[in-house]
Coordinates of N, CA and C in Angstrom, one line a residue:
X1 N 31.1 -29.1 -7.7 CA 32.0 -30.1 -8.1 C 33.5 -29.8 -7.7
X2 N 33.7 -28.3 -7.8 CA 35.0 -27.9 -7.1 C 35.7 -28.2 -6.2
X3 N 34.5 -27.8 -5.4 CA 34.3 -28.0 -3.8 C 34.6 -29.5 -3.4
X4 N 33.9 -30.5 -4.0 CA 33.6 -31.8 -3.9 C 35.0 -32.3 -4.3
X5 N 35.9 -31.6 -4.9 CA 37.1 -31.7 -5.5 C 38.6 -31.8 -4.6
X6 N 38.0 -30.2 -3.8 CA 38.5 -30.1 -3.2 C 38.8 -30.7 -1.7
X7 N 37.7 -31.0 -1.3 CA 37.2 -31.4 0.2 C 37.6 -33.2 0.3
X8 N 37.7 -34.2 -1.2 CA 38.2 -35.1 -1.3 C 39.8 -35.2 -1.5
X9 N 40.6 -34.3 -1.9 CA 42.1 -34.3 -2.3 C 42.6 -34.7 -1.1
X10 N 42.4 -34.3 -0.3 CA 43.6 -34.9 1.0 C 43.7 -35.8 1.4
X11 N 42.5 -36.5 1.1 CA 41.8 -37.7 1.5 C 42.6 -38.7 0.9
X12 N 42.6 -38.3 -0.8 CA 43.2 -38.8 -1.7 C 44.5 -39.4 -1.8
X13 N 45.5 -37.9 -1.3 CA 46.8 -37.8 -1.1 C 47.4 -38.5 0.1
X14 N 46.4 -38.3 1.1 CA 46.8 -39.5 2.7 C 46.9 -40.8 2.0
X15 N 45.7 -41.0 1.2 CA 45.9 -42.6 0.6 C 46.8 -43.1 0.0
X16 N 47.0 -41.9 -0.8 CA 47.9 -42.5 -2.2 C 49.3 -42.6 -1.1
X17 N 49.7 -42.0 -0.3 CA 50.9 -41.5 0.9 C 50.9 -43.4 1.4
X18 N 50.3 -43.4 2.1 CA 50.5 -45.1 2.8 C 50.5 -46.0 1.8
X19 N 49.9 -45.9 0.7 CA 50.1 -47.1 -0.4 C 51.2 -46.8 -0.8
X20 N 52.0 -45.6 -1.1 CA 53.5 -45.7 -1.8 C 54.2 -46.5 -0.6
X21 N 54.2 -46.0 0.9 CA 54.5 -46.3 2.0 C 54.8 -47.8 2.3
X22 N 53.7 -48.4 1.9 CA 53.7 -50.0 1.8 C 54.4 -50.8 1.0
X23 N 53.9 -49.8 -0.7 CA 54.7 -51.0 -1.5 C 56.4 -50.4 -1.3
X24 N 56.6 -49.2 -1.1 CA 58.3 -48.7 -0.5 C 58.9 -49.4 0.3
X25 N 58.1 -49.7 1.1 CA 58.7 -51.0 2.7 C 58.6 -52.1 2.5
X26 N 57.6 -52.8 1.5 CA 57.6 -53.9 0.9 C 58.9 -54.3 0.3
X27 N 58.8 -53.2 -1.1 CA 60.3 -53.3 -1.7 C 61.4 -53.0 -0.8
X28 N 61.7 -52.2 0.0 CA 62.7 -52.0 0.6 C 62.9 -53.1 1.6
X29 N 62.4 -53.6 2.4 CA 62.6 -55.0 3.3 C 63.4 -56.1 2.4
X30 N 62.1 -56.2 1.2 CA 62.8 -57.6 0.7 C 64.0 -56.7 0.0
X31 N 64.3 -56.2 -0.5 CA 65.7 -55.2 -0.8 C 66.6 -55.8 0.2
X32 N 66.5 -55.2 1.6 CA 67.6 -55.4 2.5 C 67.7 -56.8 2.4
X33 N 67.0 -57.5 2.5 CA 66.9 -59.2 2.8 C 67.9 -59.6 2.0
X34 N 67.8 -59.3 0.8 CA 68.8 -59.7 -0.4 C 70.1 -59.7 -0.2
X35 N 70.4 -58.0 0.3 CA 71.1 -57.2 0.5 C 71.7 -56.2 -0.1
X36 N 70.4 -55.7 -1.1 CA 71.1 -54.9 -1.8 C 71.0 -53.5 -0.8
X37 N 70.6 -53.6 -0.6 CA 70.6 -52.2 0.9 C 70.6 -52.3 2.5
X38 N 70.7 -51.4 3.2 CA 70.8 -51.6 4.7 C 69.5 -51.9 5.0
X39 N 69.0 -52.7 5.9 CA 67.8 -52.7 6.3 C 67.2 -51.2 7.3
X40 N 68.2 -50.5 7.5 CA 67.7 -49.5 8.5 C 67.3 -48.3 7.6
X41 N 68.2 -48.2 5.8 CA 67.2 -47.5 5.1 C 66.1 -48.1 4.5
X42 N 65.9 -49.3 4.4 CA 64.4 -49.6 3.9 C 63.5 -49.6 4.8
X43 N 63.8 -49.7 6.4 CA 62.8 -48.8 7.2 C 62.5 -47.3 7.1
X44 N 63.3 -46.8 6.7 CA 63.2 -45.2 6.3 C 62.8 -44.5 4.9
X45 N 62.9 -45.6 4.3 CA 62.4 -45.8 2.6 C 60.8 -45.8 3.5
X46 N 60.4 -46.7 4.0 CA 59.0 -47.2 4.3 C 58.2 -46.0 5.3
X47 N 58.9 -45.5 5.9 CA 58.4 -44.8 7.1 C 58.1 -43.1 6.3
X48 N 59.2 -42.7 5.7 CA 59.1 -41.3 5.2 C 57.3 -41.5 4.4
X49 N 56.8 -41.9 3.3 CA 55.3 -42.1 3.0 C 54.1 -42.0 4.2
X50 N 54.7 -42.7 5.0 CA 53.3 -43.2 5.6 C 53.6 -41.8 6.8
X51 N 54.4 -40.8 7.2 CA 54.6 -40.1 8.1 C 53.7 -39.1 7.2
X52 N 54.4 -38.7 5.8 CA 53.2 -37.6 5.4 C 51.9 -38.1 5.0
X53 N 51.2 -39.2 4.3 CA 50.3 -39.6 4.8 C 49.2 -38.8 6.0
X54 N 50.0 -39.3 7.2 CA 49.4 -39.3 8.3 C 49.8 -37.8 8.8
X55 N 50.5 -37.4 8.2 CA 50.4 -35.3 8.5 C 49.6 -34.8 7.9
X56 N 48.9 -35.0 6.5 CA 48.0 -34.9 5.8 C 47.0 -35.0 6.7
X57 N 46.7 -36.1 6.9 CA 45.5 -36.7 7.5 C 44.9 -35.9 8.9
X58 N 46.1 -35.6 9.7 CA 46.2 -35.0 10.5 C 45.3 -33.5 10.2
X59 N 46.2 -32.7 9.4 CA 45.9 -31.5 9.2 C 44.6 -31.4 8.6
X60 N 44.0 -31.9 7.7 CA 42.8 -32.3 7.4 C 41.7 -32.1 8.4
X61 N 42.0 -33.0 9.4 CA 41.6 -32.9 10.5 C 41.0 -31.6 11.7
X62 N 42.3 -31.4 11.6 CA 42.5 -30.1 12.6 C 41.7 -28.6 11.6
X63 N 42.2 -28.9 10.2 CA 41.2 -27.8 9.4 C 39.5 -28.2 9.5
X64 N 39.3 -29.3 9.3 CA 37.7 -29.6 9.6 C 37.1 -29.3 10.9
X65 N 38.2 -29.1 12.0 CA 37.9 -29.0 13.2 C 37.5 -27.8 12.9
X66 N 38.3 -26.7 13.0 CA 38.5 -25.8 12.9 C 37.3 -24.8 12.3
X67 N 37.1 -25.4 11.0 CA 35.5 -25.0 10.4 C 34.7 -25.0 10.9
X68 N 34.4 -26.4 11.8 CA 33.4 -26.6 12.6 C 33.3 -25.4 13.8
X69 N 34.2 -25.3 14.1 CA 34.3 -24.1 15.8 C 34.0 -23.3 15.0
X70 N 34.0 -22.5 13.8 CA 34.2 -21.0 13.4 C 32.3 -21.1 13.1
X71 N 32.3 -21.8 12.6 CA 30.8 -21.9 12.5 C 29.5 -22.1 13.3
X72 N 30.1 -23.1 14.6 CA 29.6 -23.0 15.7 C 29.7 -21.2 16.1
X73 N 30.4 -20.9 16.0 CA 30.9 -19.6 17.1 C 29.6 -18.3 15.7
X74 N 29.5 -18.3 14.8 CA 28.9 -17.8 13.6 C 27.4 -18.0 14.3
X75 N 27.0 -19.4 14.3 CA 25.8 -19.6 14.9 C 25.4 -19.6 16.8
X76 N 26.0 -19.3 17.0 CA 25.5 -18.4 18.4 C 26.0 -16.6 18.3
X77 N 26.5 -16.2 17.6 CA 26.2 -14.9 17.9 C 25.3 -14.8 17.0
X78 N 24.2 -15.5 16.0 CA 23.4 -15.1 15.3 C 22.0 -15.5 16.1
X79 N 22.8 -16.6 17.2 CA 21.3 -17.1 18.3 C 21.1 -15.8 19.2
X80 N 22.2 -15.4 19.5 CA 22.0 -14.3 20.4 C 21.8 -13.3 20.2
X81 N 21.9 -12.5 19.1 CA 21.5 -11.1 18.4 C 20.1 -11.2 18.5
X82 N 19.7 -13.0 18.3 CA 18.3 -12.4 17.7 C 17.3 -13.5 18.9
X83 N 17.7 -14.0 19.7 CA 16.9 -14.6 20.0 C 17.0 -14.7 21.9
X84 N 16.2 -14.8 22.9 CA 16.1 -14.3 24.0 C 16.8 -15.9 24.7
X85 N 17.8 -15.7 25.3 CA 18.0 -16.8 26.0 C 18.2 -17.0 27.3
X86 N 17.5 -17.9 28.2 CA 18.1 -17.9 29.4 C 18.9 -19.4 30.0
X87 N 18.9 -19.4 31.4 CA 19.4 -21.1 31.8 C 18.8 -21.2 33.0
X88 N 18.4 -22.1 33.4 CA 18.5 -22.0 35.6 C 19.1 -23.6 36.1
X89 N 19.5 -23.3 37.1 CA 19.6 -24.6 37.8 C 18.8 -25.4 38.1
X90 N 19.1 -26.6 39.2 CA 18.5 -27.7 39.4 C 17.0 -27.0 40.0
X91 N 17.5 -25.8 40.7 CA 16.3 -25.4 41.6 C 15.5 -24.3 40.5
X92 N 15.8 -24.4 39.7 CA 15.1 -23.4 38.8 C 15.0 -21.9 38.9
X93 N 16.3 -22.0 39.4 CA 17.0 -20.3 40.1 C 17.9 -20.0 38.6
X94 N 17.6 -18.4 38.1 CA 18.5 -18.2 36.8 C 20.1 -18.1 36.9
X95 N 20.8 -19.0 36.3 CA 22.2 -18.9 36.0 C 22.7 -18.3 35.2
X96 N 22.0 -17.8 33.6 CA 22.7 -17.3 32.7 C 21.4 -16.9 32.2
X97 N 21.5 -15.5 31.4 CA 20.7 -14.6 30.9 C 21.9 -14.0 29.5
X98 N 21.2 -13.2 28.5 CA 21.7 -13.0 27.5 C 21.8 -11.7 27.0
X99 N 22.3 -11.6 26.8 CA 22.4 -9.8 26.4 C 20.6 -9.3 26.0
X100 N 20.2 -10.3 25.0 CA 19.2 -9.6 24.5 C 17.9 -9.8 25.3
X101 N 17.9 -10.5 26.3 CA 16.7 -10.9 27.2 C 16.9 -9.5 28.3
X102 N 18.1 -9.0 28.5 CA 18.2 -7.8 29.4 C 17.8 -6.6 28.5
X103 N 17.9 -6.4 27.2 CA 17.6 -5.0 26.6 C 15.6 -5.4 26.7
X104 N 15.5 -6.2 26.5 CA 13.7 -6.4 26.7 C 13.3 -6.1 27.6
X105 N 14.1 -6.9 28.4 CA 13.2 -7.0 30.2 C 13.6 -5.8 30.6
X106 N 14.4 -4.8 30.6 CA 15.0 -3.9 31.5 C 15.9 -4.2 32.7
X107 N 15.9 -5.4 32.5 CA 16.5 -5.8 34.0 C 18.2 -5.6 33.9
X108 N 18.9 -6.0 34.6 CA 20.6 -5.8 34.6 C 20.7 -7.3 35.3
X109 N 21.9 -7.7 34.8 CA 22.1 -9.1 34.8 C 22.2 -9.2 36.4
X110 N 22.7 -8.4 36.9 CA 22.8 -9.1 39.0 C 21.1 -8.9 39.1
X111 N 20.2 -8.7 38.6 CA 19.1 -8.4 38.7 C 18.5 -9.5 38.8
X112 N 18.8 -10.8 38.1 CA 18.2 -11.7 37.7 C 19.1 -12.5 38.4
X113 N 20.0 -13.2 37.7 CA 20.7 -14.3 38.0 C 20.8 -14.6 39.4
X114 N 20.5 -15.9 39.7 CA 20.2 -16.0 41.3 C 18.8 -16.0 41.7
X115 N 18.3 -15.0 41.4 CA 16.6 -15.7 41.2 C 15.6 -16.6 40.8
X116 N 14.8 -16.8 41.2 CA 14.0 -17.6 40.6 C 13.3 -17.2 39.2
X117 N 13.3 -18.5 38.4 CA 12.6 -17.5 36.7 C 11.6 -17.1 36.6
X118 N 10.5 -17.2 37.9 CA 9.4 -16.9 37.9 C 9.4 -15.3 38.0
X119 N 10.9 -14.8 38.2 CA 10.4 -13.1 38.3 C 10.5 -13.0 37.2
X120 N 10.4 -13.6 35.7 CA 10.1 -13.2 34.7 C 8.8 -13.2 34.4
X121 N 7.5 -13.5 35.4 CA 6.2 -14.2 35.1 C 5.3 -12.8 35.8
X122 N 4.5 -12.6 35.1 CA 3.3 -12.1 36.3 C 2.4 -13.2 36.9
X123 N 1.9 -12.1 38.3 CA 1.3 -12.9 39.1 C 0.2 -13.7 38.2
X124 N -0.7 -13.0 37.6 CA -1.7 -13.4 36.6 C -0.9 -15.2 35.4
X125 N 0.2 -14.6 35.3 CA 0.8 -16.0 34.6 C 1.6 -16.9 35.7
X126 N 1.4 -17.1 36.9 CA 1.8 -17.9 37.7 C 1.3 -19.5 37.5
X127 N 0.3 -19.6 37.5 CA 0.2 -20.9 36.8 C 0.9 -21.5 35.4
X128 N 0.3 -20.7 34.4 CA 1.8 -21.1 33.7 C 3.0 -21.3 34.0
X129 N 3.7 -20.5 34.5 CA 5.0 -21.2 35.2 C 4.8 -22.2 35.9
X130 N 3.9 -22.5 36.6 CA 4.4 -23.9 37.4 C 3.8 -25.1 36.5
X131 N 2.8 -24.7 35.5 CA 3.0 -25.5 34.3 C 4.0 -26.3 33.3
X132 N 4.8 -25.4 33.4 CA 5.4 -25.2 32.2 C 6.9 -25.9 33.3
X133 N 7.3 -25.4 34.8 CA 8.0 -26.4 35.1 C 7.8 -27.4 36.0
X134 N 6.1 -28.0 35.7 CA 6.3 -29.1 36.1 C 6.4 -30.3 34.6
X135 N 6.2 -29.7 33.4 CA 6.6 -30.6 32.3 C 8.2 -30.7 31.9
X136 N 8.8 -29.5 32.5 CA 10.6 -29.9 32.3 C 10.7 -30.9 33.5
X137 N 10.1 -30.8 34.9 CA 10.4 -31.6 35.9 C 10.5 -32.8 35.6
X138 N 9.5 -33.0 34.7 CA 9.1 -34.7 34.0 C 9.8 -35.0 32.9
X139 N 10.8 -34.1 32.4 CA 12.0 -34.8 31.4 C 11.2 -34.3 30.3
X140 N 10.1 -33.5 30.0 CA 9.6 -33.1 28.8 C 9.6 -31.9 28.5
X141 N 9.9 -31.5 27.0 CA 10.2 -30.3 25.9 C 8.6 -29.8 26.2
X142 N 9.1 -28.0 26.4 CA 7.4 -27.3 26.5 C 8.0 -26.8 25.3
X143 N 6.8 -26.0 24.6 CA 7.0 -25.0 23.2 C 5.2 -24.2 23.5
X144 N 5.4 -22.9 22.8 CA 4.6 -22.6 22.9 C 4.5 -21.2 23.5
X145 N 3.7 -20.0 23.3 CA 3.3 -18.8 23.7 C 3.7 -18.1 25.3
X146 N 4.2 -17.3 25.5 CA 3.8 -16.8 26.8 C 4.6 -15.5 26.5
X147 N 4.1 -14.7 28.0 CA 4.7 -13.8 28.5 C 5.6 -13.6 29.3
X148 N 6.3 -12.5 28.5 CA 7.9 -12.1 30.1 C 7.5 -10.5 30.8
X149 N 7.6 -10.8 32.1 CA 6.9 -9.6 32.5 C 8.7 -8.9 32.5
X150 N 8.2 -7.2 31.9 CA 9.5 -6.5 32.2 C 9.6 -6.0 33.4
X151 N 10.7 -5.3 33.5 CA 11.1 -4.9 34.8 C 9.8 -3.8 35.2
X152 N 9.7 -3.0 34.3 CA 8.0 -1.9 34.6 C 7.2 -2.2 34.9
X153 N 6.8 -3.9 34.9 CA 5.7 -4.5 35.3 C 5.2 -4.9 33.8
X154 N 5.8 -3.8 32.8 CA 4.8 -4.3 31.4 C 4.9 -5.9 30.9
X155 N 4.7 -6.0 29.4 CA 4.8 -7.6 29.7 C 5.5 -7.2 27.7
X156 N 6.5 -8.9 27.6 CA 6.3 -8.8 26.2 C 5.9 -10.1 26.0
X157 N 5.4 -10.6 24.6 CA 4.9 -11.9 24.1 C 6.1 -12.7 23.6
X158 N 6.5 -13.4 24.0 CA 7.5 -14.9 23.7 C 6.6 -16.1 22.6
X159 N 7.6 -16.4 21.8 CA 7.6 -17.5 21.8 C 8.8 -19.0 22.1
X160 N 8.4 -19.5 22.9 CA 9.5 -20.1 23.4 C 9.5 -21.7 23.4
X161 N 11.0 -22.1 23.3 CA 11.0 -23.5 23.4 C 12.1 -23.8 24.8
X162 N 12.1 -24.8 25.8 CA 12.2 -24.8 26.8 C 12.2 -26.4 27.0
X163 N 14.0 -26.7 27.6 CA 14.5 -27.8 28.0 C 15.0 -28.5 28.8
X164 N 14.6 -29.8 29.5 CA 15.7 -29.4 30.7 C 17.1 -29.6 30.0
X165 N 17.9 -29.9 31.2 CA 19.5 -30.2 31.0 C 19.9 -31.6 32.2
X166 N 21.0 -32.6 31.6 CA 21.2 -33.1 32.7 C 22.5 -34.0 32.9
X167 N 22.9 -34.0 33.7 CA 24.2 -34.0 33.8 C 24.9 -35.3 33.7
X168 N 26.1 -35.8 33.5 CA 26.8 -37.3 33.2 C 26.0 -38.3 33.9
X169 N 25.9 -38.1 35.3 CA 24.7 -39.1 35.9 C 23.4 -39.0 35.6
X170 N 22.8 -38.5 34.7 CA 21.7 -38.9 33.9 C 20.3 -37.7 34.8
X171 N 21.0 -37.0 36.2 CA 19.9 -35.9 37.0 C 19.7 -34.9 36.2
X172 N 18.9 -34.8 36.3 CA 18.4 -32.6 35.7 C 19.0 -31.7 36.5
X173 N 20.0 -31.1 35.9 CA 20.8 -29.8 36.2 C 20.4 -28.9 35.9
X174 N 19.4 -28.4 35.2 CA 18.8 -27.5 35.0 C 17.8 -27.5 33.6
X175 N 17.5 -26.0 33.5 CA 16.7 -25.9 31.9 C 17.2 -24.8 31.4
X176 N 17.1 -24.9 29.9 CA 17.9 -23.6 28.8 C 16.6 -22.9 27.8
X177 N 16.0 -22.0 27.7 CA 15.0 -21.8 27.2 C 15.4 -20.2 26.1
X178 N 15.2 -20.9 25.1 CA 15.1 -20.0 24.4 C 13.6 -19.2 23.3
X179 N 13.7 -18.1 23.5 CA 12.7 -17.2 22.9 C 12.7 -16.5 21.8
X180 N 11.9 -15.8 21.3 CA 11.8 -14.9 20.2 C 10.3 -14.3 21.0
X181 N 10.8 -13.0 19.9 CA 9.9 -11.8 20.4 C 9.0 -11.5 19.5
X182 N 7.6 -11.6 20.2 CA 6.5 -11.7 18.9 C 5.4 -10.9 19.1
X183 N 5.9 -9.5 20.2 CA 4.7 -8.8 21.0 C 4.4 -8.0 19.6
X184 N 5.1 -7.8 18.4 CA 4.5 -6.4 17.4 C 3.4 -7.4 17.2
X185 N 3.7 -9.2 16.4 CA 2.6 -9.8 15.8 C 1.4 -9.8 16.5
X186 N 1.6 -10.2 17.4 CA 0.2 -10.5 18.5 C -0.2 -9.0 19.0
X187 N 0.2 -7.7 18.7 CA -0.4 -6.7 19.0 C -0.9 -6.2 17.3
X188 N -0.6 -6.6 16.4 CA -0.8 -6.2 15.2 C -2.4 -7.3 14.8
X189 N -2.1 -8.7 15.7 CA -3.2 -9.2 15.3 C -4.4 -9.3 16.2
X190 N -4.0 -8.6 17.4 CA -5.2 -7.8 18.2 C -6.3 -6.7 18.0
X191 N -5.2 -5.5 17.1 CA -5.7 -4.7 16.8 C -6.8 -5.3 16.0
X192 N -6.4 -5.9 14.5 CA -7.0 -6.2 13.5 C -8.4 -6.7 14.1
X193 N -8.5 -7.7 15.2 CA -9.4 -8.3 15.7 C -10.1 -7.4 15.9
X194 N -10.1 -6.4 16.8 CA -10.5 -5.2 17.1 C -11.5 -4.2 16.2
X195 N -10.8 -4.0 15.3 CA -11.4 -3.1 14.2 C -12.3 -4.4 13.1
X196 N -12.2 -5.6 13.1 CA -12.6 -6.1 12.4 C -14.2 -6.3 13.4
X197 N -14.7 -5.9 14.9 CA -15.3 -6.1 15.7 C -16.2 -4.8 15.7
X198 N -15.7 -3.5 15.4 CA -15.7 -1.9 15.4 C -16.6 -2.0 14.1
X199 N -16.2 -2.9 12.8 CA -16.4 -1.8 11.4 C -17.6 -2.3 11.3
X200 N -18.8 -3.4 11.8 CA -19.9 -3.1 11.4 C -20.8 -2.6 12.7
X201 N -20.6 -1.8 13.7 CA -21.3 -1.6 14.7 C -22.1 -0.4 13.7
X202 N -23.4 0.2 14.6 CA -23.9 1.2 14.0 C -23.4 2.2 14.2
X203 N -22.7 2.6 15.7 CA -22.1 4.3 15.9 C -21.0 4.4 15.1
X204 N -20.6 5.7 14.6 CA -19.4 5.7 14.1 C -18.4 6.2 15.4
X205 N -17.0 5.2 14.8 CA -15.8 5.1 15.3 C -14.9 5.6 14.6
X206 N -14.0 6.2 15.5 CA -12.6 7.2 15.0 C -11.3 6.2 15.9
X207 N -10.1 6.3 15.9 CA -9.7 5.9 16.3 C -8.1 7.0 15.6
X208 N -7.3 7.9 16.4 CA -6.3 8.4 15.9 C -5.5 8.9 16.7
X209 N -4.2 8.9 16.1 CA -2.9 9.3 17.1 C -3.1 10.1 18.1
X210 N -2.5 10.5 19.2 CA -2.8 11.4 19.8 C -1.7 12.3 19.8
X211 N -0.7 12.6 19.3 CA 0.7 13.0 18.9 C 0.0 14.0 18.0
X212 N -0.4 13.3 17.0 CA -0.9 14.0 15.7 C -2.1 14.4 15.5
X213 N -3.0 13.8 15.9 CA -4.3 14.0 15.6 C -4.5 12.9 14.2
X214 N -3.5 12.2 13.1 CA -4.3 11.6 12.7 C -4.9 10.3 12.9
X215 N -5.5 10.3 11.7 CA -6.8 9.0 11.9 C -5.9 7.7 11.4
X216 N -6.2 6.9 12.2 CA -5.7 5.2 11.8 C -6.5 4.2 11.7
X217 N -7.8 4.8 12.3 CA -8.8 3.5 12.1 C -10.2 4.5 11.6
X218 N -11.0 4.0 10.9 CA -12.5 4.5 10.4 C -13.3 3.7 10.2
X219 N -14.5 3.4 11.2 CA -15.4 2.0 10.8 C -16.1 2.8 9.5
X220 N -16.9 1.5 9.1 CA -18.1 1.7 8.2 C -18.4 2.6 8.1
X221 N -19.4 2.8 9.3 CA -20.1 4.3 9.1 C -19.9 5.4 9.7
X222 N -18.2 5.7 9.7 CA -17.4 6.7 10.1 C -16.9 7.2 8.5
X223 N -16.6 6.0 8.0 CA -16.3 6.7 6.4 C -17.5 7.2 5.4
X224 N -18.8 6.4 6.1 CA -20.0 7.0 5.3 C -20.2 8.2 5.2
X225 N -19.9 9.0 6.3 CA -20.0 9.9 6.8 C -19.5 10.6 5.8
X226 N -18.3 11.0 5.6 CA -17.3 11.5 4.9 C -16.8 11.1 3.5
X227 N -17.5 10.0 2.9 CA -17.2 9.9 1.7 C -15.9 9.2 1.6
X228 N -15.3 8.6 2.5 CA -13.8 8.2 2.6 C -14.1 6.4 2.5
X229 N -12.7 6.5 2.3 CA -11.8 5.0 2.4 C -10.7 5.0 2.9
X230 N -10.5 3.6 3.4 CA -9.1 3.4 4.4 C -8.0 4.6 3.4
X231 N -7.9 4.6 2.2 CA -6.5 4.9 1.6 C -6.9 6.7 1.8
X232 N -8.0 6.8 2.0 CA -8.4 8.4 2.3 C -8.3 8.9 3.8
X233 N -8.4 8.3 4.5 CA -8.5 8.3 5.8 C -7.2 8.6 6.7
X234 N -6.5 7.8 5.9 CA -4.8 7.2 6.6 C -4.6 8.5 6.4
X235 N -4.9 9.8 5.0 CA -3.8 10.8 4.7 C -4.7 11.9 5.5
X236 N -5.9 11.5 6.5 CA -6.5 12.7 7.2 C -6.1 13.1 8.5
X237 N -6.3 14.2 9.3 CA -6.1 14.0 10.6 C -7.5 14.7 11.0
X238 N -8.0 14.5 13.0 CA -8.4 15.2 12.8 C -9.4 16.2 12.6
X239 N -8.7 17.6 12.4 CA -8.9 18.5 12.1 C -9.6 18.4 10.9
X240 N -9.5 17.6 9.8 CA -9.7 17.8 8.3 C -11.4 16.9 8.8
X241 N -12.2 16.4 9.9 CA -13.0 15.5 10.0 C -13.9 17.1 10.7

């Protein structure tokens, strides 16, 4: 309500400003008419209202603007800490990459930009890419899964949405695609697949660090063996097997 209080006052005060303004130049006109005053101060009677009025109004303004930029500028360093962005042109050559798409990929920005975005693809996902830009070709939003091959050749998992762009004359100047990084999820829900595939075979299965020696995974009748459970397992390595 404060807020609501606050955010309407100027609004208020512009108003109430032109309506003194009016009925001041009202009275002050027909004033001069009479002649009980100069007519050049009942223009001035009339004018001083409606000038702060309209500085009010003004400033109002210029502060809402102002909010707005600080907040725009709030929400892209929070796009870009956390989320993978790129751009390319008409030809689908990269123009702009983002700080955090270079700490993933390994790449260095003269590395990229000027390329085509496909050196973000492996050969294996080449179709995808020419999937994916022959639906921006056609004026349509892709969304959906893929991979960015890093500079090592490794790969990470994207999830990405991907747009074109297009310029005052209505052409596609390019596309802006932004990502998020989702290789722990989809390695975390591999594994699980994994061991959920492992825990009823008949041989028993070990599965442990190799740093350490300990154990991270124990099918069924790997813990038969031993009398164990996952919460026993986790604290073994090993040596203790």
């Amino acid at each position: 309500m404060q807020q609501q209080l606050k955010d309407t006052l100027p609004y208020v005060t512009a108003g109430l400003a032109f309506a003194w303004g009016f009925v001041a130049g009202t009275t002050a006109l027909a004033a001069s008419k009479a002649g009980a005053i100069d007519f050049s101060l009942g223009i001035l009677i009339a004018t001083i209202p409606i000038a702060i009025g309209a500085f009010i109004n003004v400033d109002r303004k210029l502060r809402l603007s102002e909010g707005m930029n600080r907040r725009l500028q709030y929400e892209q360093v929070a796009l870009h800490e956390h989320c993978i962005v790129s751009m390319t042109d008409e030809r689908h050559e990269l123009c702009y990459v983002n700080d955090k798409l270079l700490e993933l990929t390994g790449y260095t920005r003269d590395e990229l930009v000027g390329r085509s975005a496909s050196v973000l693809y492996s050969e294996a996902d080449a179709d995808v890419f020419r999937a994916i830009r022959a639906k921006l070709n056609a004026g349509e939003l892709w969304e959906g899964e893929t991979r960015m091959r890093r500079k090592d050749g490794s790969a990470i998992w994207t999830h990405a949405t991907m747009m074109p762009q297009y310029d005052a004359a209505g052409k596609m100047s390019g596309t802006i695609s932004v990502r998020t990084d989702i290789t722990g999820i989809k390695l975390a829900t591999s594994q699980r697949q994994l061991f959920a595939a492992l825990h009823k075979i008949s041989d028993e299965v070990y599965v442990f660090e190799p740093e350490t020696y300990r154990f991270v995974y124990m099918n069924e009748h790997a813990m038969n063996r031993f009398g164990w459970n996952p919460a026993t397992y986790q604290a073994k390595a090993l040596q203790d097997a």
